[in-house]
XYZ file of C-alpha atoms in Angstrom:
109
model
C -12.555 5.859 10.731
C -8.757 6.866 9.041
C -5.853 6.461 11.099
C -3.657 9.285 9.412
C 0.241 8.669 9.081
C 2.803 11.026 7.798
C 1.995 9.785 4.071
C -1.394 10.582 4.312
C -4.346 7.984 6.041
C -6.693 4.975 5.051
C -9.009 3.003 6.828
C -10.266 -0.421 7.072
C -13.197 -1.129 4.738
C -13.767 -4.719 5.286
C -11.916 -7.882 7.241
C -12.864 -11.118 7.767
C -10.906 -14.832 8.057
C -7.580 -14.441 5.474
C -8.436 -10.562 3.767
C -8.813 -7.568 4.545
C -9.391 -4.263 2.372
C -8.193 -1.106 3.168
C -8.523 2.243 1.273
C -5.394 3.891 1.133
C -5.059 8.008 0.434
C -1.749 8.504 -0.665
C -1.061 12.980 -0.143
C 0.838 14.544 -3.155
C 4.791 13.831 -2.893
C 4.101 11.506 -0.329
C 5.318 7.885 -0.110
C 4.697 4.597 2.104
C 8.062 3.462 3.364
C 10.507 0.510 1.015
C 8.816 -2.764 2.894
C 8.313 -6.386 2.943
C 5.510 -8.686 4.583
C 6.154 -11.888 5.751
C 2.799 -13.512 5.964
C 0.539 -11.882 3.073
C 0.104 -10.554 -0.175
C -0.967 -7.026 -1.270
C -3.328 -6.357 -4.337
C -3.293 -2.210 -5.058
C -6.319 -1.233 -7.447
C -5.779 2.478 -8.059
C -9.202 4.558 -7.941
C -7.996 7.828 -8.418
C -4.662 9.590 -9.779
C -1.521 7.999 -10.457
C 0.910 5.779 -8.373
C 4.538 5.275 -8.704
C 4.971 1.587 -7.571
C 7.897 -0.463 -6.622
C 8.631 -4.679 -6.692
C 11.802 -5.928 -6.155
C 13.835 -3.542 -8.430
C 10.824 -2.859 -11.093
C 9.393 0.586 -10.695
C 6.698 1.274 -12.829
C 3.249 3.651 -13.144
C -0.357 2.536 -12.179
C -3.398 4.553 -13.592
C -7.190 4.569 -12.548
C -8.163 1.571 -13.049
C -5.065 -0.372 -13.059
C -3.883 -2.838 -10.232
C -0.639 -4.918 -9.062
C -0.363 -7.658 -6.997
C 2.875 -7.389 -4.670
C 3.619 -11.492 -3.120
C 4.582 -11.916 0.642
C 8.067 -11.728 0.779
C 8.256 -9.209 -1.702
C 9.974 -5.717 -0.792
C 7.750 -2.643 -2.181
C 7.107 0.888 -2.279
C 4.486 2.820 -3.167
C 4.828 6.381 -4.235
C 2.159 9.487 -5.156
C 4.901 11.856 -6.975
C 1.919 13.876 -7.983
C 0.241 17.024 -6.961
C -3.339 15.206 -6.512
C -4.088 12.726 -3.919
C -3.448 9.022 -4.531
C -6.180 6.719 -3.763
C -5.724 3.015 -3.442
C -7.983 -0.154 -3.044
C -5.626 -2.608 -1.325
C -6.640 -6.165 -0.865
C -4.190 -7.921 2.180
C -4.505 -12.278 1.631
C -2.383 -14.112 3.867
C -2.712 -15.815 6.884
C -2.077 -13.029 9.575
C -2.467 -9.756 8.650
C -1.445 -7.656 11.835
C 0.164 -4.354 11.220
C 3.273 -5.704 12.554
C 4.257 -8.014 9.756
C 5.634 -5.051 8.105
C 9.884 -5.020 7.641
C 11.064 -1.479 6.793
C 13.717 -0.480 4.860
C 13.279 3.462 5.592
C 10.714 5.525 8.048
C 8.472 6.985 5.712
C 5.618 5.667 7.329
């Protein structure tokens, strides 16, 4: 089942002791809010269209096919400045992944 948010929605597709996967959908001109995680990495495999993505102060384009892998501690951003929907594969390692290790920067989420 998606939980929607006001960039769009995604849903857990598997979790299990130190991972979890989640498909992210990403609307067009749509962005997840400037963050940082304290206890976990994120890996972001696009599957479809084109994501703006940003680490640290590096912004830079993933395609289909492409991937990133944004370290705990790391502030990020990631961005559909498209008119197609963004989808993601994103891989969370770390050892808590609770939806409330998330420090943000704006409230685009």
């Amino acid at each position: 089942m998606y939980v929607k948010r006001l960039w769009g929605k995604y849903k857990v597709v598997d979790i299990g002791t130190g991972y979890q996967v989640k498909k992210l959908v990403i609307n067009p001109g749509k962005a997840i809010s400037l963050q940082m995680h304290h206890h976990r990495s994120e890996h972001w495999v696009v599957i479809r269209g084109v994501a703006t993505v940003t680490r640290a102060k590096e912004t830079f384009e993933l395609k289909v096919n492409e991937a990133t892998c944004i370290p705990s501690g790391m502030i990020h951003k990631l961005e559909n400045r498209t008119e197609s929907v963004l989808k993601i594969i994103e891989i969370q390692l770390g050892e808590y992944l609770g939806e409330d290790d998330i420090i943000r920067f704006n409230e685009d989420a």
